[in-house]
């Protein structure tokens, strides 16, 4: 009965309080959505590590799109394929891209569990780009030998770039999880901007210097771009390993002391010598 009376009293008090409150707008209304300026994602480029990542991703994807543009020209001029067969010849590139995404995603999970830092994704990114560099060189110099040469080497380019592009997006979204859309749009803007310049200039250079020197230059530019990121990742991983080692060493004496304190004291037995009766 007391519980019922108390519940009824609380209900009555709540109704009186609600009746006493004037009807009006909420005290803390939901903030009104605001459209951000289209230039704001570019502000992420003021951070050196992200600027390096955007540049390297842009160079790699520009080389990829240049490969896609030059590929049908090779197939039509060198081997006389029509539009249908050229379209089918793109299938190895697509298969390589699909496999590269799977391999890159798996490596990202493995290294994330091992090092417990977001910079482990850069290791996967660098590894994929190292695979792209020889594929670009081979694509430029082996296209005249056999029809399978540009198909296999373009598949290698797609495999490596899909591998590293997923890792780059993973790092960028972990770096700014609350602004993942902004960092992704900045990466894509730099990527397509460099691709536009590369295709416009590369199509002309292909006729002047040939595909071999052109793709060797792109591979060299990509290789030089790997150096700053590689140095940065090595320093970060070493610092992280040193911090984990120091933390483990500092916690070891405390754990030992706590274990010793929990152990029960063992009684010590003293052997008494028999005394002779006098």
PDB file of C-alpha atoms in Angstrom, residues 11 17 90 102 120 131 137-138 165 174 181 188 195 200 204 206 214 231 249 256 259 267-268:
ATOM      1  CA  UNK A  11       2.698  10.669 -10.823  1.00  0.00           C
ATOM      2  CA  UNK A  17       5.184  20.018 -13.016  1.00  0.00           C
ATOM      3  CA  UNK A  90      40.342  -5.158 -69.618  1.00  0.00           C
ATOM      4  CA  UNK A 102      41.181  -8.459 -50.668  1.00  0.00           C
ATOM      5  CA  UNK A 120      50.342   0.305 -39.642  1.00  0.00           C
ATOM      6  CA  UNK A 131      54.410  -3.859 -56.222  1.00  0.00           C
ATOM      7  CA  UNK A 137      58.026  -0.340 -65.950  1.00  0.00           C
ATOM      8  CA  UNK A 138      57.127  -3.690 -67.496  1.00  0.00           C
ATOM      9  CA  UNK A 165      44.248   2.620 -52.129  1.00  0.00           C
ATOM     10  CA  UNK A 174      41.140   6.457 -38.734  1.00  0.00           C
ATOM     11  CA  UNK A 181      33.941  12.280 -45.716  1.00  0.00           C
ATOM     12  CA  UNK A 188      39.848  12.080 -54.459  1.00  0.00           C
ATOM     13  CA  UNK A 195      45.166  12.254 -63.190  1.00  0.00           C
ATOM     14  CA  UNK A 200      46.603  15.413 -70.846  1.00  0.00           C
ATOM     15  CA  UNK A 204      51.396  13.709 -75.983  1.00  0.00           C
ATOM     16  CA  UNK A 206      53.654   8.876 -75.381  1.00  0.00           C
ATOM     17  CA  UNK A 214      56.995   7.555 -70.003  1.00  0.00           C
ATOM     18  CA  UNK A 231      61.001   7.043 -42.964  1.00  0.00           C
ATOM     19  CA  UNK A 249      59.232  -3.135 -17.891  1.00  0.00           C
ATOM     20  CA  UNK A 256      55.852  -9.167  -8.924  1.00  0.00           C
ATOM     21  CA  UNK A 259      52.049 -11.494  -6.461  1.00  0.00           C
ATOM     22  CA  UNK A 267      56.121 -21.124   8.421  1.00  0.00           C
ATOM     23  CA  UNK A 268      59.770 -21.838   8.947  1.00  0.00           C
TER      24      UNK A 268
END
